[in-house]
Protein backbone atom coordinates (compact mmCIF):
# COMPACT_ATOMS: atom_id res chain seq x y z
CA MET A 1 -0.32 0.31 -0.06
CA LYS A 2 2.32 2.91 -0.92
CA PHE A 3 1.48 6.72 0.42
CA SER A 4 3.09 8.79 -1.02
CA ILE A 5 3.14 12.46 0.29
CA SER A 6 5.94 15.69 -0.60
CA ARG A 7 3.77 18.29 1.75
CA SER A 8 6.75 19.57 3.27
CA ARG A 9 8.03 21.39 -0.47
CA ARG A 10 4.03 22.12 -0.99
CA ALA A 11 4.87 24.11 2.79
CA LEU A 12 7.30 26.09 1.31
CA ALA A 13 5.88 27.05 -1.56
CA ALA A 14 2.52 28.10 0.29
CA VAL A 15 5.59 30.49 1.94
CA ALA A 16 6.49 31.61 -1.33
CA LEU A 17 3.06 32.15 -2.34
CA GLY A 18 2.68 34.25 0.62
CA SER A 19 4.37 36.87 0.50
CA ALA A 20 4.28 37.38 -3.10
CA LEU A 21 0.40 37.98 -1.65
CA ALA A 22 2.20 40.45 1.48
CA LEU A 23 3.93 42.47 -1.87
CA THR A 24 0.95 42.44 -3.74
CA THR A 25 -0.77 43.71 -1.10
CA THR A 26 1.91 46.62 -0.29
CA ALA A 27 1.51 47.21 -3.60
CA CYS A 28 -1.90 47.58 -3.70
CA GLY A 29 -2.24 49.76 -0.65
CA ASP A 30 -2.56 48.34 2.91
CA ASP A 31 -6.58 47.57 4.17
CA GLY A 32 -5.25 45.96 7.33
CA SER A 33 -6.12 42.42 6.18
CA GLY A 34 -2.73 40.95 6.13
CA SER A 35 -1.43 37.58 5.25
CA GLY A 36 1.82 36.01 5.56
CA GLY A 37 4.65 36.82 5.00
CA ASP A 38 2.56 40.35 6.18
CA LYS A 39 5.32 42.44 8.29
CA GLY A 40 2.11 44.55 9.49
CA ALA A 41 3.01 47.28 12.18
CA GLU A 42 3.94 47.82 15.53
CA GLY A 43 0.94 50.55 15.81
CA SER A 44 -0.30 52.95 18.74
CA GLY A 45 -1.54 50.77 20.92
CA THR A 46 -4.50 51.66 21.06
CA GLY A 47 -7.48 50.63 18.73
CA LYS A 48 -9.28 47.91 18.11
CA ILE A 49 -7.93 44.70 17.95
CA VAL A 50 -9.07 41.16 16.54
CA PHE A 51 -8.92 37.66 18.53
CA TRP A 52 -9.71 34.33 16.75
CA ASP A 53 -10.73 32.19 20.12
CA ASN A 54 -9.52 27.86 18.30
CA ASN A 55 -11.67 26.55 20.78
CA GLY A 56 -15.34 28.65 20.32
CA GLY A 57 -17.97 27.64 21.95
CA VAL A 58 -16.27 25.28 24.31
CA ARG A 59 -14.40 28.50 25.98
CA THR A 60 -16.58 31.42 23.91
CA ASP A 61 -17.34 32.43 27.80
CA VAL A 62 -14.81 32.92 29.90
CA TRP A 63 -13.10 34.33 27.09
CA LYS A 64 -15.64 36.98 26.96
CA GLU A 65 -14.84 36.99 30.82
CA ILE A 66 -11.25 37.71 30.14
CA ILE A 67 -11.96 40.45 27.06
CA ALA A 68 -14.39 42.57 29.76
CA ASP A 69 -11.14 42.35 32.31
CA PHE A 70 -8.83 43.75 29.82
CA GLU A 71 -11.92 46.63 27.97
CA LYS A 72 -11.76 47.38 32.23
CA ALA A 73 -8.06 47.94 32.47
CA ASN A 74 -7.57 49.43 28.74
CA PRO A 75 -10.28 51.71 28.38
CA ASP A 76 -8.07 52.51 25.08
CA ILE A 77 -8.32 49.08 23.24
CA ASP A 78 -11.51 47.43 22.39
CA VAL A 79 -11.15 43.65 22.06
CA GLU A 80 -13.61 42.01 19.52
CA TYR A 81 -13.62 37.92 19.64
CA VAL A 82 -14.49 35.32 16.70
CA GLY A 83 -15.29 31.85 17.92
CA ILE A 84 -14.20 29.20 15.75
CA ALA A 85 -14.00 25.27 16.54
CA SER A 86 -11.65 23.28 17.18
CA THR A 87 -12.46 21.59 14.17
CA GLU A 88 -12.62 24.08 11.50
CA TYR A 89 -9.62 26.87 13.44
CA GLN A 90 -6.85 25.18 11.10
CA SER A 91 -8.42 25.58 7.62
CA LYS A 92 -9.23 28.94 8.45
CA VAL A 93 -6.51 30.48 9.17
CA ASP A 94 -4.65 29.05 6.41
CA THR A 95 -7.18 30.02 4.20
CA ALA A 96 -6.42 33.24 5.51
CA ILE A 97 -2.96 33.41 5.24
CA GLN A 98 -3.40 33.35 1.77
CA GLY A 99 -6.20 35.38 1.23
CA GLY A 100 -5.32 38.03 3.87
CA GLY A 101 -7.54 38.96 6.82
CA LEU A 102 -5.37 37.11 9.64
CA PRO A 103 -6.52 38.16 12.75
CA ASP A 104 -3.71 40.28 15.04
CA VAL A 105 -4.09 37.71 18.08
CA GLY A 106 -5.59 33.98 17.71
CA GLY A 107 -5.19 30.55 19.69
CA VAL A 108 -2.64 29.39 18.20
CA GLY A 109 -1.85 25.55 20.10
CA ALA A 110 1.46 23.61 19.80
CA ALA A 111 0.40 21.01 17.29
CA MET A 112 -0.43 23.53 14.60
CA LEU A 113 2.28 25.63 15.44
CA ALA A 114 4.59 24.36 13.09
CA GLY A 115 1.92 24.61 9.85
CA PHE A 116 1.20 28.71 10.62
CA SER A 117 5.69 29.55 10.75
CA ALA A 118 6.16 27.42 8.04
CA GLN A 119 3.87 29.90 5.92
CA ASN A 120 5.75 33.05 7.74
CA ALA A 121 2.61 34.13 9.51
CA LEU A 122 3.71 34.69 13.43
CA GLU A 123 5.44 36.78 15.16
CA PRO A 124 8.43 36.03 17.38
CA LEU A 125 8.07 36.27 20.60
CA ASP A 126 10.92 35.99 22.57
CA GLU A 127 12.03 39.43 22.61
CA ARG A 128 8.97 40.64 23.79
CA LEU A 129 8.10 37.97 26.67
CA GLY A 130 11.77 39.13 27.55
CA ARG A 131 11.43 42.36 28.35
CA SER A 132 7.76 41.58 30.02
CA ALA A 133 6.62 41.66 33.11
CA LEU A 134 6.34 37.59 32.11
CA LYS A 135 9.62 36.25 32.06
CA GLY A 136 9.93 33.79 34.09
CA MET A 137 6.40 33.81 35.55
CA LEU A 138 5.39 30.82 32.97
CA ASN A 139 6.24 26.92 33.12
CA ALA A 140 9.76 26.72 31.76
CA ASP A 141 8.57 22.90 30.72
CA MET A 142 5.46 24.27 28.17
CA VAL A 143 8.24 27.26 26.97
CA ALA A 144 10.47 24.66 25.67
CA SER A 145 7.27 22.81 24.45
CA MET A 146 6.27 25.65 22.03
CA LYS A 147 9.91 26.29 21.55
CA ALA A 148 10.47 23.14 20.12
CA ALA A 149 7.21 22.49 18.26
CA GLY A 150 7.48 25.50 16.41
CA GLY A 151 9.18 24.64 13.36
CA GLY A 152 13.17 23.53 14.90
CA ASP A 153 14.80 26.28 15.02
CA GLY A 154 13.99 27.04 18.96
CA THR A 155 12.10 30.89 18.52
CA LEU A 156 8.79 31.10 20.63
CA TYR A 157 6.02 31.64 18.25
CA SER A 158 3.33 31.47 20.71
CA ILE A 159 3.35 31.82 24.74
CA PRO A 160 1.91 28.77 26.46
CA THR A 161 -1.92 29.37 28.11
CA SER A 162 -1.95 25.69 29.50
CA ALA A 163 -1.36 21.71 29.40
CA ASN A 164 -4.27 19.52 28.80
CA ASN A 165 -4.02 16.10 30.14
CA GLY A 166 -5.49 13.30 28.75
CA VAL A 167 -7.61 11.68 31.39
CA LEU A 168 -9.16 8.27 31.65
CA TYR A 169 -13.10 9.05 33.03
CA TYR A 170 -15.05 6.97 34.44
CA ARG A 171 -18.19 5.74 36.31
CA THR A 172 -17.87 5.49 39.84
CA ASP A 173 -21.41 4.36 40.33
CA LEU A 174 -21.55 2.04 37.64
CA PHE A 175 -18.13 0.45 38.89
CA ARG A 176 -19.76 0.31 42.24
CA LYS A 177 -22.35 -1.63 41.53
CA ALA A 178 -20.91 -4.36 39.19
CA GLY A 179 -17.54 -4.80 42.18
CA LEU A 180 -15.00 -3.63 39.94
CA ASP A 181 -11.61 -1.72 40.78
CA GLU A 182 -10.80 1.40 40.05
CA PRO A 183 -9.62 0.92 35.86
CA ALA A 184 -5.99 1.96 36.77
CA THR A 185 -4.32 -0.76 34.56
CA TRP A 186 -4.88 -1.70 30.89
CA GLU A 187 -6.00 -5.31 32.78
CA LYS A 188 -8.78 -4.08 34.60
CA PHE A 189 -9.99 -1.64 32.17
CA TYR A 190 -10.57 -3.73 29.46
CA GLU A 191 -11.91 -6.12 32.26
CA ALA A 192 -14.61 -3.43 33.30
CA ALA A 193 -15.66 -2.22 29.55
CA GLU A 194 -16.96 -6.22 28.22
CA LYS A 195 -18.88 -6.16 32.13
CA LEU A 196 -20.80 -2.56 31.49
CA THR A 197 -21.68 -3.27 28.73
CA ASP A 198 -25.59 -4.60 28.25
CA ALA A 199 -25.95 -3.27 24.21
CA GLU A 200 -29.89 -4.61 25.58
CA LYS A 201 -30.02 -2.07 27.68
CA ASN A 202 -28.64 0.59 25.96
CA ALA A 203 -24.70 0.50 28.28
CA PHE A 204 -21.74 0.11 27.35
CA GLY A 205 -18.07 -0.24 29.05
CA TYR A 206 -16.43 2.17 26.65
CA THR A 207 -17.02 4.76 24.22
CA ILE A 208 -14.32 5.77 21.66
CA ARG A 209 -13.63 8.06 19.57
CA GLY A 210 -13.62 7.81 15.74
CA GLY A 211 -14.47 10.90 14.24
CA ALA A 212 -12.13 13.89 14.25
CA GLY A 213 -9.54 13.88 17.02
CA SER A 214 -9.10 10.21 17.25
CA ILE A 215 -5.79 9.68 16.21
CA ALA A 216 -4.08 11.02 19.26
CA GLN A 217 -6.59 8.88 21.27
CA ALA A 218 -5.21 5.97 19.57
CA PHE A 219 -1.67 6.64 20.03
CA ASP A 220 -2.69 6.90 23.26
CA ALA A 221 -3.83 3.91 23.78
CA MET A 222 -1.04 2.16 21.35
CA TYR A 223 1.88 3.41 23.26
CA GLY A 224 0.28 3.37 26.53
CA GLN A 225 -0.32 -1.09 26.31
CA SER A 226 2.71 -1.62 24.24
CA GLY A 227 5.42 0.37 26.92
CA ILE A 228 7.28 1.85 23.66
CA THR A 229 8.77 5.25 25.32
CA SER A 230 10.12 7.07 21.93
CA PHE A 231 8.31 7.65 18.79
CA TRP A 232 11.47 7.67 16.72
CA ASN A 233 14.20 5.06 16.50
CA GLY A 234 16.78 7.73 15.25
CA ASP A 235 14.39 9.02 11.95
CA THR A 236 12.52 5.63 11.35
CA THR A 237 8.70 6.04 13.71
CA THR A 238 7.87 3.11 15.96
CA VAL A 239 4.31 3.77 15.65
CA ASN A 240 4.04 0.45 13.39
CA ASP A 241 6.91 -1.83 15.84
CA PRO A 242 4.73 -5.04 15.80
CA LYS A 243 4.12 -4.03 19.53
CA ASN A 244 1.82 -1.20 18.52
CA VAL A 245 -0.13 -2.69 16.19
CA ALA A 246 -1.18 -5.58 18.41
CA ALA A 247 -1.74 -3.27 20.33
CA LEU A 248 -4.06 -1.00 18.78
CA GLU A 249 -5.44 -4.28 16.88
CA LYS A 250 -7.40 -5.28 20.61
CA TYR A 251 -8.12 -1.63 20.97
CA ALA A 252 -10.08 -1.11 18.05
CA ALA A 253 -11.93 -4.45 18.72
CA LEU A 254 -13.65 -2.86 21.25
CA PHE A 255 -16.26 -0.89 18.70
CA LYS A 256 -19.32 -1.97 18.51
CA LYS A 257 -18.45 -5.11 21.10
CA VAL A 258 -18.74 -2.55 24.53
CA THR A 259 -18.90 0.72 22.64
CA PRO A 260 -21.79 2.53 20.68
CA ALA A 261 -21.95 2.32 17.04
CA ALA A 262 -22.53 5.81 17.19
CA ASP A 263 -18.62 6.43 18.34
CA LEU A 264 -17.47 5.92 14.63
CA ASN A 265 -18.52 9.30 13.80
CA ASN A 266 -17.77 11.03 17.39
CA ASP A 267 -15.22 14.02 17.67
CA PHE A 268 -15.02 15.14 21.52
CA THR A 269 -17.98 17.21 22.02
CA LYS A 270 -20.27 14.56 20.42
CA MET A 271 -18.49 12.02 22.73
CA VAL A 272 -18.36 14.53 26.00
CA ALA A 273 -22.01 14.63 25.55
CA GLN A 274 -22.76 11.00 25.20
CA TRP A 275 -21.00 10.00 28.68
CA ASP A 276 -22.37 12.76 29.99
CA SER A 277 -26.43 11.81 29.12
CA GLY A 278 -26.38 8.13 29.05
CA THR A 279 -24.77 4.47 31.05
CA ILE A 280 -21.05 4.89 29.79
CA GLY A 281 -18.68 3.33 32.08
CA MET A 282 -15.98 5.14 30.36
CA LEU A 283 -14.14 7.97 28.60
CA ASN A 284 -10.91 8.67 26.90
CA HIS A 285 -10.45 12.80 27.11
CA ASN A 286 -8.90 15.31 28.96
CA LEU A 287 -8.61 17.61 31.64
CA GLY A 288 -10.84 20.10 29.28
CA SER A 289 -14.18 17.75 29.56
CA TYR A 290 -13.74 17.97 33.72
CA GLN A 291 -16.10 20.72 34.87
CA ASP A 292 -18.81 19.18 31.67
CA HIS A 293 -18.82 15.79 33.92
CA VAL A 294 -19.59 18.13 37.35
CA LYS A 295 -22.29 19.41 36.23
CA ALA A 296 -23.66 17.05 34.21
CA LEU A 297 -23.58 14.33 36.42
CA GLY A 298 -22.04 15.59 39.93
CA ALA A 299 -18.47 14.51 41.52
CA GLU A 300 -19.84 12.25 43.37
CA LYS A 301 -20.76 9.99 39.95
CA PHE A 302 -17.30 9.94 38.67
CA ARG A 303 -13.50 10.20 38.83
CA GLY A 304 -11.13 11.35 36.88
CA ILE A 305 -7.79 9.52 36.36
CA PRO A 306 -4.26 9.49 34.89
CA GLN A 307 -3.83 7.22 32.12
CA PRO A 308 -3.90 3.00 32.98
CA VAL A 309 -0.46 1.29 33.26
CA GLY A 310 0.99 -1.46 31.51
CA ALA A 311 2.54 -4.82 32.52
CA ALA A 312 5.07 -3.33 33.84
CA GLY A 313 3.31 -1.47 36.26
CA LYS A 314 5.12 1.96 34.35
CA ARG A 315 2.63 4.55 33.09
CA VAL A 316 3.70 5.96 28.88
CA GLN A 317 0.90 8.25 27.21
CA VAL A 318 1.51 10.78 24.36
CA SER A 319 2.42 14.41 24.46
CA ASN A 320 -0.81 16.40 24.75
CA PRO A 321 -0.40 19.52 22.42
CA VAL A 322 0.52 22.78 24.89
CA ASP A 323 -1.60 25.72 23.60
CA GLY A 324 -1.18 29.48 23.60
CA LEU A 325 -1.45 32.93 22.05
CA GLY A 326 0.00 33.28 18.82
CA LEU A 327 0.57 37.25 17.12
CA PHE A 328 0.61 36.90 13.75
CA LYS A 329 2.62 39.13 12.15
CA SER A 330 1.02 40.84 9.39
CA SER A 331 -0.94 42.67 12.47
CA LYS A 332 -1.41 46.90 12.07
CA ASN A 333 -1.78 46.96 16.53
CA LYS A 334 1.21 44.56 17.22
CA ASP A 335 1.60 46.83 20.47
CA ALA A 336 -2.23 46.54 21.69
CA ALA A 337 -1.97 42.85 20.60
CA TRP A 338 1.53 42.32 22.36
CA LYS A 339 -0.86 43.91 25.59
CA PHE A 340 -3.75 41.58 25.05
CA ILE A 341 -1.74 38.61 25.44
CA GLU A 342 0.88 39.66 28.24
CA PHE A 343 -2.72 40.03 30.32
CA ALA A 344 -4.66 37.14 29.26
CA LEU A 345 -1.52 34.80 30.56
CA SER A 346 -1.65 36.98 34.05
CA HIS A 347 -2.04 35.28 37.31
CA ALA A 348 -5.21 36.41 37.72
CA GLU A 349 -6.84 35.57 34.22
CA ASN A 350 -4.61 32.45 33.31
CA SER A 351 -6.31 31.06 36.48
CA LYS A 352 -9.81 32.08 36.05
CA PHE A 353 -9.15 30.38 31.93
CA ASN A 354 -7.78 27.23 33.32
CA GLU A 355 -9.46 27.01 36.23
CA SER A 356 -13.05 27.30 33.96
CA ALA A 357 -10.93 24.98 31.20
CA GLY A 358 -9.94 21.96 34.06
CA GLN A 359 -6.26 22.63 32.75
CA VAL A 360 -2.91 23.03 33.90
CA PRO A 361 -1.82 26.40 34.22
CA ALA A 362 1.41 27.91 32.10
CA ASN A 363 1.19 31.06 35.10
CA THR A 364 3.10 29.48 37.60
CA GLN A 365 1.57 31.69 39.72
CA ALA A 366 -1.94 30.60 39.09
CA ALA A 367 -0.90 27.04 39.15
CA GLN A 368 -0.64 27.58 42.96
CA ASP A 369 -4.17 28.45 43.49
CA THR A 370 -6.24 25.97 45.47
CA TRP A 371 -8.62 25.44 42.74
CA VAL A 372 -5.77 23.05 41.08
CA GLY A 373 -5.88 20.70 44.64
CA LYS A 374 -9.12 20.90 44.74
CA ALA A 375 -10.15 19.91 40.75
CA GLU A 376 -8.43 16.26 41.28
CA PRO A 377 -8.04 15.53 37.74
CA THR A 378 -6.13 18.60 37.55
CA LYS A 379 -4.11 17.66 40.58
CA LEU A 380 -3.57 13.54 39.95
CA ALA A 381 -2.99 15.00 36.23
CA ALA A 382 -0.11 17.65 37.46
CA ALA A 383 1.23 15.08 39.81
CA ALA A 384 1.54 11.70 37.13
CA LEU A 385 3.63 14.77 35.07
CA THR A 386 5.93 15.59 37.98
CA ASP A 387 6.18 12.08 40.31
CA GLY A 388 8.77 10.44 37.43
CA SER A 389 5.51 7.63 37.24
CA THR A 390 4.78 8.63 33.67
CA THR A 391 6.81 8.75 30.76
CA ILE A 392 5.66 11.26 27.83
CA VAL A 393 5.74 10.46 24.39
CA GLN A 394 6.94 13.44 22.31
CA LEU A 395 4.33 13.44 18.89
CA PRO A 396 6.78 15.55 15.85
CA TYR A 397 4.77 18.91 16.43
CA TYR A 398 7.50 20.26 14.86
CA LEU A 399 6.87 18.03 11.23
CA PRO A 400 5.10 21.08 9.44
CA ASP A 401 3.00 18.31 7.71
CA TRP A 402 1.68 16.92 11.37
CA ASN A 403 -1.28 18.19 11.45
CA THR A 404 -2.81 16.95 8.08
CA ILE A 405 -0.81 13.48 8.08
CA SER A 406 -2.60 13.11 11.54
CA LYS A 407 -5.64 14.18 11.34
CA ALA A 408 -6.95 15.17 6.68
CA ASP A 409 -5.25 11.81 5.64
CA ASN A 410 -5.68 9.29 7.89
CA GLU A 411 -8.38 9.60 10.56
CA PRO A 412 -10.70 8.02 7.53
CA ASN A 413 -8.71 5.12 7.82
CA PHE A 414 -8.65 4.48 11.34
CA GLN A 415 -12.37 4.79 10.48
CA LYS A 416 -11.72 1.51 8.07
CA VAL A 417 -9.89 -0.66 11.03
CA LEU A 418 -12.96 0.54 13.45
CA LEU A 419 -15.08 -1.73 10.54
CA GLY A 420 -12.52 -3.96 10.02
CA THR A 421 -12.07 -3.28 6.27
CA MET A 422 -8.65 -1.96 6.69
CA SER A 423 -6.31 -4.12 9.09
CA ALA A 424 -4.56 -2.22 12.39
CA LYS A 425 -0.96 -3.15 10.42
CA ASP A 426 -2.31 -2.08 6.98
CA PHE A 427 -3.26 1.49 8.76
CA LEU A 428 0.10 1.79 11.18
CA ASP A 429 2.94 1.12 7.65
CA GLY A 430 0.86 3.24 5.38
CA LEU A 431 0.83 6.16 8.37
CA ALA A 432 4.55 5.24 9.15
CA GLU A 433 5.70 5.58 5.92
CA GLN A 434 4.35 9.38 5.51
CA LEU A 435 5.96 9.78 8.86
CA ASN A 436 9.19 8.31 7.62
CA GLU A 437 9.19 10.79 4.33
CA ALA A 438 7.88 14.25 6.28
CA GLN A 439 11.43 13.57 9.08
CA ALA A 440 13.29 13.30 6.58
CA GLU A 441 11.95 16.07 4.26
CA TRP A 442 12.44 18.66 7.70
CA ASN A 443 15.89 16.59 7.96
CA GLU A 444 17.05 18.16 4.59
CA GLN A 445 15.81 21.39 5.30
CA LYS A 446 16.87 21.55 8.47
CA GLY A 447 20.32 20.75 7.59
């Protein structure tokens, strides 16, 4: 099965096209809507800026609170909020990079960072952070993750706001009724998934993610069971290692056996809503949905724990992308836009955002606030990342092709695996071929 790609070369072509568009805009007179390659301007530090939220709907309310706080503290700056669904965000930004109309500030997580920076769309932020009150106040690991994801030259293109660790949520009431132990190991996870399923009563042990965002969750299950601790062996990916193939076969076999059939097309919003409203035993998601579960079920009916440990007693999971805020290079009011980023990352505002999202704050003072200890999944996730119990397999967010490979190219193929029309081995071999080619091209450009 042949999966030939040449996306990195296309990314370079996109950079050239973006530069050409920028020159055209300059020649015709600037209308304030820049594209990739446009140098923008510092501006007066006052007036209007536009902010694109990369998780619109889910985070709209808390961002509007932060914007209201900012405008009260900065009455000479107005912020226009535009909420964009996470599944649509990358394509909307890519379109604006080429055709104009980028915002001043936008959500830029690690997973999409390399693609945007490769198109020359983002402002380097190292110097701004170096002279900011935020200097030394942000989680060093999150900053390092953003630098690593930016394309390989160590430049900081996005200021981290939060880390969103993977969590296994389970229904404590259903587990008690069935006499099951906490699913802290993969063996207990599979045991519970089977025992809690009674399809005739619409009761299922697990909900699997088959729609948008399915690949990262599948990777978590693969590496968590196989115990493989690196995404690369030299410049060859480990995704199709026989241990990972066996792990994916076992995980995918859960579909329709202990999961609802609707899971085939479920993205995170549908999957979370389904779990919150039904009698499904377990859900893999991240810290971001914790408050949704509290509202729907009450804190006494579920727990959120770190991913299960493997047979050797070690927990292995893939990296969840750090989220952040980027300043688009085409902004004509960079000074005001940077003020907004600084304000959003201040102690009080970053704490407010992450308490609402249930995520680990990037601001180190916010990470010490009392709510972090009271939100059990956040507390446990933070501990798992620092107590030596967990090994993180770093995903190659630095590859400009990463988002395309892990989403558009392979989510439909993962659905075929669930349906049994493609083998786990063929799926992972094809994915590995794409990743190895992307890594080779990246090495060639870097060298």
